[in-house]
Amino acid sequence: MTREKTRRDDVERLSKAFPDALVGLKQSDEDARKEDLPVQLANALRDLDELNDEAVEEGIEPPSESTIANANRLLRVIYDILPRQYLVELLPEGIIAITVPGGFQRSVMLLCESDSGALCSVNMSGKHRCKRYSHADQLPDRFLSEALSELGRG
């Protein structure tokens, strides 16, 4: 029996036993199958899709279409480099923050800015470094790839 089949069987069994407890997980699995995406990536993309509604609720500037497109592309690219669950947040001025967690005092954060620029901020055990990009399509570059690799080595 494959790992995927076992996981599907487990989810099905648990969803019958606890129908309300797995609503989010089950939805994520369904979203992931639509595009054949891993659940973690599908969750991050779903969070990205919900940012416009969040902007309205919080009364802040929504992200531009180009900012959303850049964040969407970067989520897919960084997932290929370091697959894990990401935190996708809307910041003031329509900026989208993608945080790649790595444990205590370790993370990589990408800011997709409304002018199509980006900022990559790296924190490794209290040592900070960052790089600004005039266009998010310059990513991933060596700086980001090395930071994600370092984060993955944990």
PDB file of C-alpha atoms in Angstrom:
ATOM      1  CA  MET A   1       0.000   0.000   0.000  1.00  0.00           C
ATOM      2  CA  THR A   2       1.426   3.393  -0.947  1.00  0.00           C
ATOM      3  CA  ARG A   3       1.969   6.185   1.555  1.00  0.00           C
ATOM      4  CA  GLU A   4      -0.575   8.389  -0.289  1.00  0.00           C
ATOM      5  CA  LYS A   5      -3.210   5.621  -0.240  1.00  0.00           C
ATOM      6  CA  THR A   6      -2.567   5.018   3.463  1.00  0.00           C
ATOM      7  CA  ARG A   7      -2.910   8.742   4.178  1.00  0.00           C
ATOM      8  CA  ARG A   8      -6.175   8.983   2.224  1.00  0.00           C
ATOM      9  CA  ASP A   9      -7.546   5.968   4.098  1.00  0.00           C
ATOM     10  CA  ASP A  10      -6.518   7.519   7.433  1.00  0.00           C
ATOM     11  CA  VAL A  11      -8.167  10.834   6.558  1.00  0.00           C
ATOM     12  CA  GLU A  12     -11.336   9.058   5.447  1.00  0.00           C
ATOM     13  CA  ARG A  13     -11.474   6.948   8.628  1.00  0.00           C
ATOM     14  CA  LEU A  14     -10.864   9.970  10.879  1.00  0.00           C
ATOM     15  CA  SER A  15     -13.360  12.137   9.022  1.00  0.00           C
ATOM     16  CA  LYS A  16     -16.069   9.532   9.655  1.00  0.00           C
ATOM     17  CA  ALA A  17     -15.172   9.330  13.341  1.00  0.00           C
ATOM     18  CA  PHE A  18     -14.757  13.107  13.805  1.00  0.00           C
ATOM     19  CA  PRO A  19     -16.678  14.811  10.992  1.00  0.00           C
ATOM     20  CA  ASP A  20     -16.135  18.383  12.201  1.00  0.00           C
ATOM     21  CA  ALA A  21     -12.496  18.048  13.247  1.00  0.00           C
ATOM     22  CA  LEU A  22     -11.020  17.501   9.789  1.00  0.00           C
ATOM     23  CA  VAL A  23     -13.032  19.950   7.705  1.00  0.00           C
ATOM     24  CA  GLY A  24     -10.003  22.165   6.942  1.00  0.00           C
ATOM     25  CA  LEU A  25      -7.692  19.238   6.227  1.00  0.00           C
ATOM     26  CA  LYS A  26     -10.205  17.540   3.992  1.00  0.00           C
ATOM     27  CA  GLN A  27     -10.785  20.766   2.057  1.00  0.00           C
ATOM     28  CA  SER A  28      -7.035  21.235   1.667  1.00  0.00           C
ATOM     29  CA  ASP A  29      -6.693  17.722   0.289  1.00  0.00           C
ATOM     30  CA  GLU A  30      -9.471  18.444  -2.209  1.00  0.00           C
ATOM     31  CA  ASP A  31      -7.828  21.741  -3.217  1.00  0.00           C
ATOM     32  CA  ALA A  32      -4.483  20.000  -3.638  1.00  0.00           C
ATOM     33  CA  ARG A  33      -5.963  17.331  -5.895  1.00  0.00           C
ATOM     34  CA  LYS A  34      -7.510  19.953  -8.208  1.00  0.00           C
ATOM     35  CA  GLU A  35      -4.053  21.019  -9.355  1.00  0.00           C
ATOM     36  CA  ASP A  36      -2.273  17.910  -8.103  1.00  0.00           C
ATOM     37  CA  LEU A  37      -0.457  20.041  -5.512  1.00  0.00           C
ATOM     38  CA  PRO A  38       1.028  18.980  -2.191  1.00  0.00           C
ATOM     39  CA  VAL A  39      -1.286  19.927   0.687  1.00  0.00           C
ATOM     40  CA  GLN A  40       1.213  22.370   2.247  1.00  0.00           C
ATOM     41  CA  LEU A  41       1.528  24.308  -1.006  1.00  0.00           C
ATOM     42  CA  ALA A  42      -2.231  24.205  -1.594  1.00  0.00           C
ATOM     43  CA  ASN A  43      -2.770  25.655   1.902  1.00  0.00           C
ATOM     44  CA  ALA A  44      -0.349  28.523   1.228  1.00  0.00           C
ATOM     45  CA  LEU A  45      -1.996  29.283  -2.123  1.00  0.00           C
ATOM     46  CA  ARG A  46      -5.422  29.223  -0.464  1.00  0.00           C
ATOM     47  CA  ASP A  47      -4.163  31.696   2.154  1.00  0.00           C
ATOM     48  CA  LEU A  48      -2.887  33.888  -0.682  1.00  0.00           C
ATOM     49  CA  ASP A  49      -6.291  33.774  -2.391  1.00  0.00           C
ATOM     50  CA  GLU A  50      -7.960  34.971   0.822  1.00  0.00           C
ATOM     51  CA  LEU A  51      -5.827  38.120   1.207  1.00  0.00           C
ATOM     52  CA  ASN A  52      -8.220  40.418  -0.681  1.00  0.00           C
ATOM     53  CA  ASP A  53     -11.048  39.474   1.696  1.00  0.00           C
ATOM     54  CA  GLU A  54      -8.693  40.012   4.632  1.00  0.00           C
ATOM     55  CA  ALA A  55      -7.808  43.494   3.333  1.00  0.00           C
ATOM     56  CA  VAL A  56     -11.496  44.447   3.178  1.00  0.00           C
ATOM     57  CA  GLU A  57     -12.133  43.085   6.690  1.00  0.00           C
ATOM     58  CA  GLU A  58      -9.155  44.932   8.163  1.00  0.00           C
ATOM     59  CA  GLY A  59      -9.614  48.110   6.145  1.00  0.00           C
ATOM     60  CA  ILE A  60      -6.140  48.037   4.638  1.00  0.00           C
ATOM     61  CA  GLU A  61      -4.898  48.336   1.077  1.00  0.00           C
ATOM     62  CA  PRO A  62      -5.390  45.101  -0.855  1.00  0.00           C
ATOM     63  CA  PRO A  63      -2.486  43.605  -2.773  1.00  0.00           C
ATOM     64  CA  SER A  64      -2.270  44.423  -6.476  1.00  0.00           C
ATOM     65  CA  GLU A  65      -2.768  41.717  -9.091  1.00  0.00           C
ATOM     66  CA  SER A  66       0.954  41.790  -9.885  1.00  0.00           C
ATOM     67  CA  THR A  67       1.818  41.398  -6.192  1.00  0.00           C
ATOM     68  CA  ILE A  68      -0.481  38.373  -5.945  1.00  0.00           C
ATOM     69  CA  ALA A  69       0.973  36.909  -9.154  1.00  0.00           C
ATOM     70  CA  ASN A  70       4.526  37.369  -7.847  1.00  0.00           C
ATOM     71  CA  ALA A  71       3.645  35.763  -4.510  1.00  0.00           C
ATOM     72  CA  ASN A  72       1.912  32.863  -6.273  1.00  0.00           C
ATOM     73  CA  ARG A  73       4.966  32.202  -8.458  1.00  0.00           C
ATOM     74  CA  LEU A  74       7.382  32.514  -5.526  1.00  0.00           C
ATOM     75  CA  LEU A  75       5.382  30.113  -3.356  1.00  0.00           C
ATOM     76  CA  ARG A  76       5.609  27.477  -6.070  1.00  0.00           C
ATOM     77  CA  VAL A  77       9.317  28.111  -6.667  1.00  0.00           C
ATOM     78  CA  ILE A  78      10.361  28.061  -3.015  1.00  0.00           C
ATOM     79  CA  TYR A  79       8.247  24.963  -2.391  1.00  0.00           C
ATOM     80  CA  ASP A  80      10.350  23.176  -5.008  1.00  0.00           C
ATOM     81  CA  ILE A  81      13.485  24.214  -3.108  1.00  0.00           C
ATOM     82  CA  LEU A  82      12.263  23.672   0.473  1.00  0.00           C
ATOM     83  CA  PRO A  83       8.847  22.036   0.861  1.00  0.00           C
ATOM     84  CA  ARG A  84       7.081  22.868   4.110  1.00  0.00           C
ATOM     85  CA  GLN A  85       4.161  24.880   5.463  1.00  0.00           C
ATOM     86  CA  TYR A  86       4.512  28.635   4.894  1.00  0.00           C
ATOM     87  CA  LEU A  87       2.913  31.601   6.583  1.00  0.00           C
ATOM     88  CA  VAL A  88       1.310  33.992   4.070  1.00  0.00           C
ATOM     89  CA  GLU A  89       0.252  37.378   5.457  1.00  0.00           C
ATOM     90  CA  LEU A  90      -0.975  40.715   4.203  1.00  0.00           C
ATOM     91  CA  LEU A  91       0.946  43.736   5.463  1.00  0.00           C
ATOM     92  CA  PRO A  92      -0.018  47.405   5.148  1.00  0.00           C
ATOM     93  CA  GLU A  93       0.353  49.036   1.726  1.00  0.00           C
ATOM     94  CA  GLY A  94      -0.652  45.804  -0.031  1.00  0.00           C
ATOM     95  CA  ILE A  95       2.606  43.989   0.696  1.00  0.00           C
ATOM     96  CA  ILE A  96       2.470  40.196   0.889  1.00  0.00           C
ATOM     97  CA  ALA A  97       4.814  38.482   3.353  1.00  0.00           C
ATOM     98  CA  ILE A  98       5.769  34.845   2.836  1.00  0.00           C
ATOM     99  CA  THR A  99       7.556  33.394   5.850  1.00  0.00           C
ATOM    100  CA  VAL A 100       9.443  30.119   5.623  1.00  0.00           C
ATOM    101  CA  PRO A 101       9.830  28.902   9.220  1.00  0.00           C
ATOM    102  CA  GLY A 102      12.874  26.999  10.346  1.00  0.00           C
ATOM    103  CA  GLY A 103      12.615  26.705  14.105  1.00  0.00           C
ATOM    104  CA  PHE A 104      13.861  28.930  16.899  1.00  0.00           C
ATOM    105  CA  GLN A 105      15.385  32.153  15.511  1.00  0.00           C
ATOM    106  CA  ARG A 106      15.564  30.715  11.999  1.00  0.00           C
ATOM    107  CA  SER A 107      13.433  31.890   9.092  1.00  0.00           C
ATOM    108  CA  VAL A 108      13.405  33.321   5.605  1.00  0.00           C
ATOM    109  CA  MET A 109      10.863  36.029   4.798  1.00  0.00           C
ATOM    110  CA  LEU A 110       9.981  37.266   1.336  1.00  0.00           C
ATOM    111  CA  LEU A 111       8.101  40.524   0.939  1.00  0.00           C
ATOM    112  CA  CYS A 112       6.298  40.962  -2.374  1.00  0.00           C
ATOM    113  CA  GLU A 113       5.819  44.694  -2.788  1.00  0.00           C
ATOM    114  CA  SER A 114       3.128  46.562  -4.706  1.00  0.00           C
ATOM    115  CA  ASP A 115       5.696  48.061  -7.114  1.00  0.00           C
ATOM    116  CA  SER A 116       6.679  44.508  -8.229  1.00  0.00           C
ATOM    117  CA  GLY A 117       9.803  44.669  -6.080  1.00  0.00           C
ATOM    118  CA  ALA A 118      10.750  42.200  -3.378  1.00  0.00           C
ATOM    119  CA  LEU A 119      12.791  41.951  -0.222  1.00  0.00           C
ATOM    120  CA  CYS A 120      14.345  38.753   1.104  1.00  0.00           C
ATOM    121  CA  SER A 121      15.150  38.794   4.826  1.00  0.00           C
ATOM    122  CA  VAL A 122      17.076  35.921   6.385  1.00  0.00           C
ATOM    123  CA  ASN A 123      17.429  35.206  10.110  1.00  0.00           C
ATOM    124  CA  MET A 124      19.742  32.370  11.079  1.00  0.00           C
ATOM    125  CA  SER A 125      20.266  32.064  14.829  1.00  0.00           C
ATOM    126  CA  GLY A 126      20.195  35.803  15.396  1.00  0.00           C
ATOM    127  CA  LYS A 127      22.288  36.716  12.355  1.00  0.00           C
ATOM    128  CA  HIS A 128      20.268  38.824   9.937  1.00  0.00           C
ATOM    129  CA  ARG A 129      20.907  39.595   6.309  1.00  0.00           C
ATOM    130  CA  CYS A 130      18.660  40.873   3.561  1.00  0.00           C
ATOM    131  CA  LYS A 131      18.612  41.701  -0.117  1.00  0.00           C
ATOM    132  CA  ARG A 132      16.287  44.004  -2.049  1.00  0.00           C
ATOM    133  CA  TYR A 133      15.137  43.281  -5.605  1.00  0.00           C
ATOM    134  CA  SER A 134      13.736  45.837  -8.030  1.00  0.00           C
ATOM    135  CA  HIS A 135      11.629  43.060  -9.595  1.00  0.00           C
ATOM    136  CA  ALA A 136      10.394  39.881  -7.929  1.00  0.00           C
ATOM    137  CA  ASP A 137      11.009  37.983 -11.160  1.00  0.00           C
ATOM    138  CA  GLN A 138      14.730  38.112 -10.257  1.00  0.00           C
ATOM    139  CA  LEU A 139      13.939  35.431  -7.684  1.00  0.00           C
ATOM    140  CA  PRO A 140      14.986  32.843  -6.899  1.00  0.00           C
ATOM    141  CA  ASP A 141      18.618  33.827  -7.050  1.00  0.00           C
ATOM    142  CA  ARG A 142      21.676  32.443  -5.318  1.00  0.00           C
ATOM    143  CA  PHE A 143      21.012  34.476  -2.140  1.00  0.00           C
ATOM    144  CA  LEU A 144      17.520  33.027  -1.679  1.00  0.00           C
ATOM    145  CA  SER A 145      18.454  29.502  -2.769  1.00  0.00           C
ATOM    146  CA  GLU A 146      21.377  29.355  -0.337  1.00  0.00           C
ATOM    147  CA  ALA A 147      19.244  30.767   2.497  1.00  0.00           C
ATOM    148  CA  LEU A 148      16.546  28.138   1.925  1.00  0.00           C
ATOM    149  CA  SER A 149      19.156  25.371   1.732  1.00  0.00           C
ATOM    150  CA  GLU A 150      20.707  26.564   4.997  1.00  0.00           C
ATOM    151  CA  LEU A 151      17.276  26.688   6.606  1.00  0.00           C
ATOM    152  CA  GLY A 152      16.571  23.155   5.413  1.00  0.00           C
ATOM    153  CA  ARG A 153      19.770  21.836   6.976  1.00  0.00           C
ATOM    154  CA  GLY A 154      18.415  23.147  10.267  1.00  0.00           C
TER     155      GLY A 154
END
